mmCIF file of C-alpha atoms and ligand atoms in Angstrom:
data_model
loop_
_atom_site.group_PDB
_atom_site.id
_atom_site.type_symbol
_atom_site.label_atom_id
_atom_site.label_comp_id
_atom_site.label_asym_id
_atom_site.label_seq_id
_atom_site.Cartn_x
_atom_site.Cartn_y
_atom_site.Cartn_z
ATOM 1 C CA MET G 1 29.346 41.606 -68.100
ATOM 2 C CA LYS G 2 30.347 45.243 -68.440
ATOM 3 C CA LEU G 3 30.495 47.566 -65.465
ATOM 4 C CA THR G 4 27.538 49.941 -65.512
ATOM 5 C CA MET G 5 27.815 53.718 -65.559
ATOM 6 C CA ASP G 6 26.825 53.820 -61.860
ATOM 7 C CA GLN G 7 29.588 51.352 -61.020
ATOM 8 C CA LEU G 8 32.158 53.324 -63.012
ATOM 9 C CA VAL G 9 31.145 56.525 -61.231
ATOM 10 C CA HIS G 10 31.334 54.786 -57.822
ATOM 11 C CA PHE G 11 34.811 53.496 -58.611
ATOM 12 C CA ASP G 12 35.972 56.884 -59.799
ATOM 13 C CA THR G 13 34.638 58.852 -56.825
ATOM 14 C CA GLU G 14 35.127 56.309 -54.008
ATOM 15 C CA GLY G 15 38.086 54.307 -55.369
ATOM 16 C CA TRP G 16 36.561 50.866 -54.829
ATOM 17 C CA LEU G 17 33.732 48.622 -55.961
ATOM 18 C CA LEU G 18 32.279 45.423 -54.503
ATOM 19 C CA LEU G 19 30.672 42.972 -56.919
ATOM 20 C CA GLU G 20 28.794 40.453 -54.796
ATOM 21 C CA ASN G 21 28.470 36.760 -55.605
ATOM 22 C CA ARG G 22 30.216 36.887 -58.951
ATOM 23 C CA PHE G 23 31.453 33.285 -58.695
ATOM 24 C CA SER G 24 29.409 30.228 -57.759
ATOM 25 C CA GLN G 25 30.028 27.915 -54.826
ATOM 26 C CA ALA G 26 31.063 25.180 -57.301
ATOM 27 C CA GLU G 27 33.724 27.512 -58.716
ATOM 28 C CA MET G 28 34.927 28.395 -55.229
ATOM 29 C CA ASP G 29 35.164 24.684 -54.387
ATOM 30 C CA VAL G 30 37.502 24.105 -57.343
ATOM 31 C CA LEU G 31 39.860 26.754 -55.975
ATOM 32 C CA LYS G 32 39.493 25.909 -52.289
ATOM 33 C CA ASP G 33 40.263 22.246 -52.962
ATOM 34 C CA GLU G 34 43.714 23.329 -54.141
ATOM 35 C CA LEU G 35 44.589 25.402 -51.082
ATOM 36 C CA PRO G 36 45.884 22.661 -48.750
ATOM 37 C CA ARG G 37 48.256 21.490 -51.495
ATOM 38 C CA ILE G 38 49.514 25.018 -52.194
ATOM 39 C CA PHE G 39 49.807 25.984 -48.528
ATOM 40 C CA ALA G 40 51.816 22.823 -47.806
ATOM 41 C CA MET G 41 54.446 23.776 -50.382
ATOM 42 C CA ARG G 42 57.761 24.828 -48.942
ATOM 43 C CA ARG G 43 58.872 27.015 -51.823
ATOM 44 C CA GLU G 44 60.187 30.565 -51.911
ATOM 45 C CA GLU G 45 56.926 32.008 -53.239
ATOM 46 C CA VAL G 46 54.970 30.800 -50.214
ATOM 47 C CA TRP G 47 55.524 33.223 -47.326
ATOM 48 C CA ARG G 48 54.537 32.360 -43.792
ATOM 49 C CA GLU G 49 53.552 34.435 -40.814
ATOM 50 C CA LYS G 50 56.139 35.071 -38.134
ATOM 51 C CA ASP G 51 55.296 31.668 -36.575
ATOM 52 C CA GLY G 52 56.821 30.065 -39.674
ATOM 53 C CA GLU G 53 53.687 27.964 -40.224
ATOM 54 C CA ALA G 54 50.495 29.802 -41.214
ATOM 55 C CA VAL G 55 50.606 30.984 -44.828
ATOM 56 C CA ARG G 56 50.572 34.766 -45.171
ATOM 57 C CA THR G 57 50.875 34.954 -48.948
ATOM 58 C CA ALA G 58 51.330 32.444 -51.729
ATOM 59 C CA PHE G 59 52.830 34.590 -54.476
ATOM 60 C CA ALA G 60 52.546 33.710 -58.164
ATOM 61 C CA ALA G 61 50.270 30.708 -57.553
ATOM 62 C CA HIS G 62 49.148 31.015 -61.183
ATOM 63 C CA THR G 63 52.612 29.788 -62.209
ATOM 64 C CA TYR G 64 52.491 26.507 -60.248
ATOM 65 C CA ASN G 65 48.806 25.640 -59.907
ATOM 66 C CA GLU G 66 46.492 24.949 -62.841
ATOM 67 C CA ALA G 67 43.217 26.121 -61.256
ATOM 68 C CA PHE G 68 44.747 29.386 -60.075
ATOM 69 C CA ASN G 69 46.356 29.796 -63.482
ATOM 70 C CA ARG G 70 42.902 29.708 -65.050
ATOM 71 C CA LEU G 71 41.619 32.132 -62.431
ATOM 72 C CA GLY G 72 44.402 34.500 -63.521
ATOM 73 C CA ARG G 73 42.825 34.588 -66.992
ATOM 74 C CA HIS G 74 39.210 34.551 -65.888
ATOM 75 C CA PRO G 75 37.029 36.920 -67.935
ATOM 76 C CA ARG G 76 35.014 37.934 -64.862
ATOM 77 C CA LEU G 77 38.244 39.318 -63.340
ATOM 78 C CA ILE G 78 40.205 40.444 -66.381
ATOM 79 C CA LYS G 79 37.473 42.181 -68.391
ATOM 80 C CA PRO G 80 36.262 44.678 -65.746
ATOM 81 C CA VAL G 81 39.876 45.753 -65.215
ATOM 82 C CA MET G 82 40.449 46.081 -68.970
ATOM 83 C CA GLN G 83 37.362 48.267 -69.014
ATOM 84 C CA LEU G 84 38.595 50.483 -66.159
ATOM 85 C CA LEU G 85 42.187 50.710 -67.384
ATOM 86 C CA ASP G 86 40.996 51.096 -70.963
ATOM 87 C CA GLY G 87 43.032 48.438 -72.745
ATOM 88 C CA PRO G 88 45.034 45.216 -72.489
ATOM 89 C CA VAL G 89 46.512 44.243 -69.137
ATOM 90 C CA TYR G 90 49.303 41.981 -67.861
ATOM 91 C CA MET G 91 49.757 40.373 -64.449
ATOM 92 C CA HIS G 92 52.018 42.520 -62.288
ATOM 93 C CA GLN G 93 51.487 40.484 -59.127
ATOM 94 C CA TYR G 94 49.360 37.511 -58.097
ATOM 95 C CA LYS G 95 48.822 36.463 -54.528
ATOM 96 C CA ILE G 96 46.694 34.256 -52.339
ATOM 97 C CA ASN G 97 46.540 35.852 -48.896
ATOM 98 C CA GLY G 98 45.859 33.296 -46.183
ATOM 99 C CA LYS G 99 44.826 35.448 -43.173
ATOM 100 C CA ALA G 100 44.499 32.262 -41.175
ATOM 101 C CA ALA G 101 42.066 31.888 -38.278
ATOM 102 C CA PHE G 102 43.648 33.023 -34.951
ATOM 103 C CA ASN G 103 46.889 33.751 -36.765
ATOM 104 C CA GLY G 104 46.674 36.003 -39.834
ATOM 105 C CA ASP G 105 48.774 39.079 -39.091
ATOM 106 C CA VAL G 106 48.151 42.799 -39.674
ATOM 107 C CA TRP G 107 48.722 44.553 -43.014
ATOM 108 C CA GLN G 108 49.778 48.070 -42.110
ATOM 109 C CA TRP G 109 48.297 51.117 -43.875
ATOM 110 C CA HIS G 110 49.704 51.467 -47.375
ATOM 111 C CA GLN G 111 49.030 52.189 -51.020
ATOM 112 C CA ASP G 112 49.960 49.463 -53.494
ATOM 113 C CA TYR G 113 51.081 51.905 -56.159
ATOM 114 C CA GLY G 114 53.431 53.431 -53.579
ATOM 115 C CA THR G 115 55.356 50.150 -53.614
ATOM 116 C CA TRP G 116 55.010 49.558 -57.352
ATOM 117 C CA ALA G 117 56.330 53.059 -58.103
ATOM 118 C CA ARG G 118 59.196 53.038 -55.581
ATOM 119 C CA ASP G 119 60.376 49.444 -55.915
ATOM 120 C CA ASP G 120 59.435 48.556 -59.490
ATOM 121 C CA LEU G 121 59.426 51.970 -61.250
ATOM 122 C CA MET G 122 55.920 51.507 -62.608
ATOM 123 C CA PRO G 123 55.356 54.794 -64.487
ATOM 124 C CA GLN G 124 51.689 55.547 -63.650
ATOM 125 C CA PRO G 125 48.978 54.277 -61.297
ATOM 126 C CA ARG G 126 47.427 52.662 -64.347
ATOM 127 C CA ALA G 127 47.173 49.334 -62.544
ATOM 128 C CA MET G 128 44.837 47.993 -59.904
ATOM 129 C CA ASN G 129 43.753 45.093 -57.744
ATOM 130 C CA ILE G 130 40.826 42.850 -58.302
ATOM 131 C CA ALA G 131 40.304 40.520 -55.359
ATOM 132 C CA LEU G 132 38.207 37.366 -55.083
ATOM 133 C CA PHE G 133 36.921 36.256 -51.660
ATOM 134 C CA LEU G 134 37.389 32.490 -51.281
ATOM 135 C CA ASP G 135 35.941 32.628 -47.774
ATOM 136 C CA GLU G 136 33.167 34.749 -46.425
ATOM 137 C CA VAL G 137 34.655 38.082 -45.354
ATOM 138 C CA THR G 138 33.022 39.446 -42.205
ATOM 139 C CA GLU G 139 33.762 42.098 -39.616
ATOM 140 C CA PHE G 140 35.520 39.397 -37.567
ATOM 141 C CA ASN G 141 38.104 37.768 -39.800
ATOM 142 C CA GLY G 142 40.288 40.712 -40.808
ATOM 143 C CA PRO G 143 38.437 42.367 -43.711
ATOM 144 C CA LEU G 144 40.266 44.928 -45.789
ATOM 145 C CA TYR G 145 39.918 48.469 -44.463
ATOM 146 C CA LEU G 146 39.754 51.104 -47.196
ATOM 147 C CA ILE G 147 39.791 54.887 -46.840
ATOM 148 C CA PRO G 148 37.315 56.018 -49.507
ATOM 149 C CA ARG G 149 38.521 58.766 -51.841
ATOM 150 C CA SER G 150 42.129 58.465 -50.635
ATOM 151 C CA HIS G 151 43.017 57.366 -54.186
ATOM 152 C CA LYS G 152 42.700 61.035 -55.209
ATOM 153 C CA GLN G 153 45.760 61.953 -53.090
ATOM 154 C CA GLY G 154 48.458 60.623 -55.434
ATOM 155 C CA VAL G 155 51.431 58.824 -53.907
ATOM 156 C CA ILE G 156 51.672 59.704 -50.213
ATOM 157 C CA GLU G 157 54.947 59.834 -48.315
ATOM 158 C CA ALA G 158 55.758 56.476 -46.748
ATOM 159 C CA GLY G 159 58.465 54.654 -44.823
ATOM 160 C CA HIS G 160 59.807 51.188 -45.585
ATOM 161 C CA ASP G 161 58.537 48.869 -42.855
ATOM 162 C CA THR G 162 60.607 45.707 -42.696
ATOM 163 C CA ALA G 163 59.940 44.999 -39.027
ATOM 164 C CA THR G 164 56.228 44.691 -38.248
ATOM 165 C CA THR G 165 55.352 41.632 -40.327
ATOM 166 C CA SER G 166 57.183 39.047 -42.399
ATOM 167 C CA TYR G 167 56.578 41.076 -45.586
ATOM 168 C CA PRO G 168 58.341 44.444 -46.262
ATOM 169 C CA LEU G 169 55.934 47.254 -47.144
ATOM 170 C CA TRP G 170 55.980 51.021 -47.707
ATOM 171 C CA THR G 171 53.627 52.175 -44.941
ATOM 172 C CA LEU G 172 52.014 55.541 -44.132
ATOM 173 C CA ASP G 173 52.453 57.404 -40.886
ATOM 174 C CA LYS G 174 49.729 57.556 -38.253
ATOM 175 C CA GLU G 175 49.078 61.313 -38.495
ATOM 176 C CA ARG G 176 48.379 61.089 -42.214
ATOM 177 C CA ILE G 177 46.041 58.132 -41.691
ATOM 178 C CA ARG G 178 44.186 60.070 -38.992
ATOM 179 C CA GLU G 179 43.686 63.028 -41.348
ATOM 180 C CA LEU G 180 42.561 60.883 -44.266
ATOM 181 C CA ALA G 181 40.230 58.720 -42.171
ATOM 182 C CA ASN G 182 38.710 61.720 -40.390
ATOM 183 C CA GLU G 183 37.880 63.077 -43.816
ATOM 184 C CA GLY G 184 36.873 59.962 -45.765
ATOM 185 C CA GLY G 185 35.970 57.480 -43.018
ATOM 186 C CA ILE G 186 36.859 53.811 -43.295
ATOM 187 C CA VAL G 187 34.911 51.091 -45.076
ATOM 188 C CA ALA G 188 35.387 47.337 -44.731
ATOM 189 C CA PRO G 189 33.642 45.644 -47.668
ATOM 190 C CA LYS G 190 32.226 42.291 -46.625
ATOM 191 C CA GLY G 191 30.766 39.510 -48.711
ATOM 192 C CA GLU G 192 30.153 35.862 -49.316
ATOM 193 C CA PRO G 193 32.653 33.581 -51.007
ATOM 194 C CA GLY G 194 32.657 34.395 -54.704
ATOM 195 C CA SER G 195 32.383 38.152 -54.175
ATOM 196 C CA VAL G 196 34.845 40.411 -55.956
ATOM 197 C CA LEU G 197 36.426 43.633 -54.690
ATOM 198 C CA MET G 198 38.151 46.091 -56.999
ATOM 199 C CA PHE G 199 40.196 49.007 -55.706
ATOM 200 C CA HIS G 200 42.359 51.753 -57.145
ATOM 201 C CA SER G 201 46.126 51.314 -56.857
ATOM 202 C CA ASN G 202 46.407 54.555 -54.845
ATOM 203 C CA MET G 203 43.686 53.498 -52.387
ATOM 204 C CA VAL G 204 44.996 53.671 -48.803
ATOM 205 C CA HIS G 205 44.220 50.303 -47.200
ATOM 206 C CA ALA G 206 45.123 47.925 -44.387
ATOM 207 C CA SER G 207 43.750 44.954 -42.495
ATOM 208 C CA ALA G 208 43.707 43.938 -38.842
ATOM 209 C CA PRO G 209 44.924 40.586 -37.501
ATOM 210 C CA ASN G 210 42.483 37.711 -37.738
ATOM 211 C CA ILE G 211 41.744 36.572 -34.201
ATOM 212 C CA SER G 212 38.484 34.917 -35.229
ATOM 213 C CA PRO G 213 38.186 31.140 -35.674
ATOM 214 C CA TRP G 214 37.487 31.640 -39.404
ATOM 215 C CA ASP G 215 40.043 31.827 -42.203
ATOM 216 C CA ARG G 216 39.871 34.731 -44.629
ATOM 217 C CA VAL G 217 41.463 33.645 -47.876
ATOM 218 C CA ILE G 218 41.448 36.277 -50.626
ATOM 219 C CA VAL G 219 43.121 36.052 -54.042
ATOM 220 C CA TYR G 220 44.499 39.297 -55.481
ATOM 221 C CA LEU G 221 45.252 39.881 -59.125
ATOM 222 C CA SER G 222 47.250 43.084 -59.549
ATOM 223 C CA LEU G 223 46.783 43.972 -63.185
ATOM 224 C CA CYS G 224 48.627 46.684 -65.086
ATOM 225 C CA HIS G 225 48.022 48.228 -68.496
ATOM 226 C CA VAL G 226 50.614 46.731 -70.855
ATOM 227 C CA ASP G 227 51.978 50.194 -71.793
ATOM 228 C CA ASN G 228 52.582 50.930 -68.122
ATOM 229 C CA HIS G 229 54.844 47.957 -67.396
ATOM 230 C CA ILE G 230 57.506 48.215 -64.702
ATOM 231 C CA ARG G 231 60.927 49.581 -65.617
ATOM 232 C CA GLN G 232 63.032 48.260 -62.721
ATOM 233 C CA PHE G 233 63.575 44.600 -61.862
ATOM 234 C CA LYS G 234 64.796 44.821 -58.284
ATOM 235 C CA ARG G 235 62.294 42.470 -56.673
ATOM 236 C CA PRO G 236 62.084 38.766 -57.504
ATOM 237 C CA GLU G 237 60.221 37.929 -60.719
ATOM 238 C CA TRP G 238 57.554 36.062 -58.741
ATOM 239 C CA ILE G 239 56.711 39.224 -56.735
ATOM 240 C CA ALA G 240 56.845 41.721 -59.628
ATOM 241 C CA HIS G 241 56.339 39.851 -62.870
ATOM 242 C CA ARG G 242 58.196 40.623 -66.094
ATOM 243 C CA ASP G 243 55.947 38.965 -68.621
ATOM 244 C CA PHE G 244 54.199 41.994 -70.110
ATOM 245 C CA ALA G 245 52.197 40.069 -72.714
ATOM 246 C CA PRO G 246 48.489 40.954 -72.681
ATOM 247 C CA ILE G 247 46.306 38.426 -70.876
ATOM 248 C CA GLU G 248 43.830 36.727 -73.195
ATOM 249 C CA PRO G 249 40.709 36.025 -71.116
ATOM 250 C CA LEU G 250 39.493 32.398 -71.178
ATOM 251 C CA ALA G 251 35.881 31.248 -71.527
ATOM 252 C CA ASP G 252 33.455 32.086 -68.752
ATOM 253 C CA ASP G 253 33.216 28.442 -67.604
ATOM 254 C CA CYS G 254 36.996 27.932 -67.507
ATOM 255 C CA LEU G 255 37.080 26.900 -63.831
ATOM 256 C CA LEU G 256 34.463 24.180 -64.203
ATOM 257 C CA ALA G 257 35.184 22.940 -67.730
ATOM 258 C CA PRO G 258 38.895 23.382 -68.304
HETATM 259 C C1 LIG N 1 47.403 43.824 -49.266
HETATM 260 O O1 LIG N 1 47.141 44.953 -48.962
HETATM 261 O O2 LIG N 1 48.174 43.603 -50.201
HETATM 262 C C2 LIG N 1 46.786 42.674 -48.544
HETATM 263 C C3 LIG N 1 45.866 43.030 -47.475
HETATM 264 C C4 LIG N 1 45.098 41.868 -46.988
HETATM 265 O O3 LIG N 1 45.026 40.822 -47.660
HETATM 266 O O4 LIG N 1 44.485 41.971 -45.929
HETATM 267 MN MN1 LIG N 2 47.959 46.219 -50.604
#
């Protein structure tokens, strides 16, 4: 299903778009059934919170799990991004963020393209995230905070934070966040499992720790136009992929009828 003109305008002006209930409960069950197996893996792609137990991020799960591999080629995720980026896309990064009940740690304020430009030498912000909620995302379990219209600011000065959490990130300073949020406000898109959130790669975003008793698992596909592939291979291949072949979307029922 193509994004409508209203949706395209919303994405362009606000920098984000929530598509509610795009996947069925049966499709979510296929993915959720795989999580215990993935989260139990002690492999370098599976990063834990500072306690060494709760999973923060399972990187590149599409390379070692069949269901998540199919999700990485799902037409309901790939096609809207091809429409917005105007052409074929490859997978720059793929992650399942755990945000475990009582445990999921903060993500400090950042822009994803800030990291992709500085660490991976991605030429343009012609890349973006499309995220699928595997759990219901509420005001309690650490929803993403977005500063609407911040994607119009280009790449904002940032410092490399290697201390706050287990994952190094280029983060923005507090004064700049205050200015941007006083101007644009903050939104925290919420939705049922199966909802999809798209946001611009220069969108300033963060999330608070999850002190609720409910997990908040979200899968992020970071897709990049094939012409805009990264030029520097400093980070591990499973964090910043180097297969620039265009993704061929599968059939719409690929999760249920593989
Ligand atoms: C991210 O910004 O990459 C992740 C944020 C989150 O999952 O809360
Ligand atoms: Mn991010």
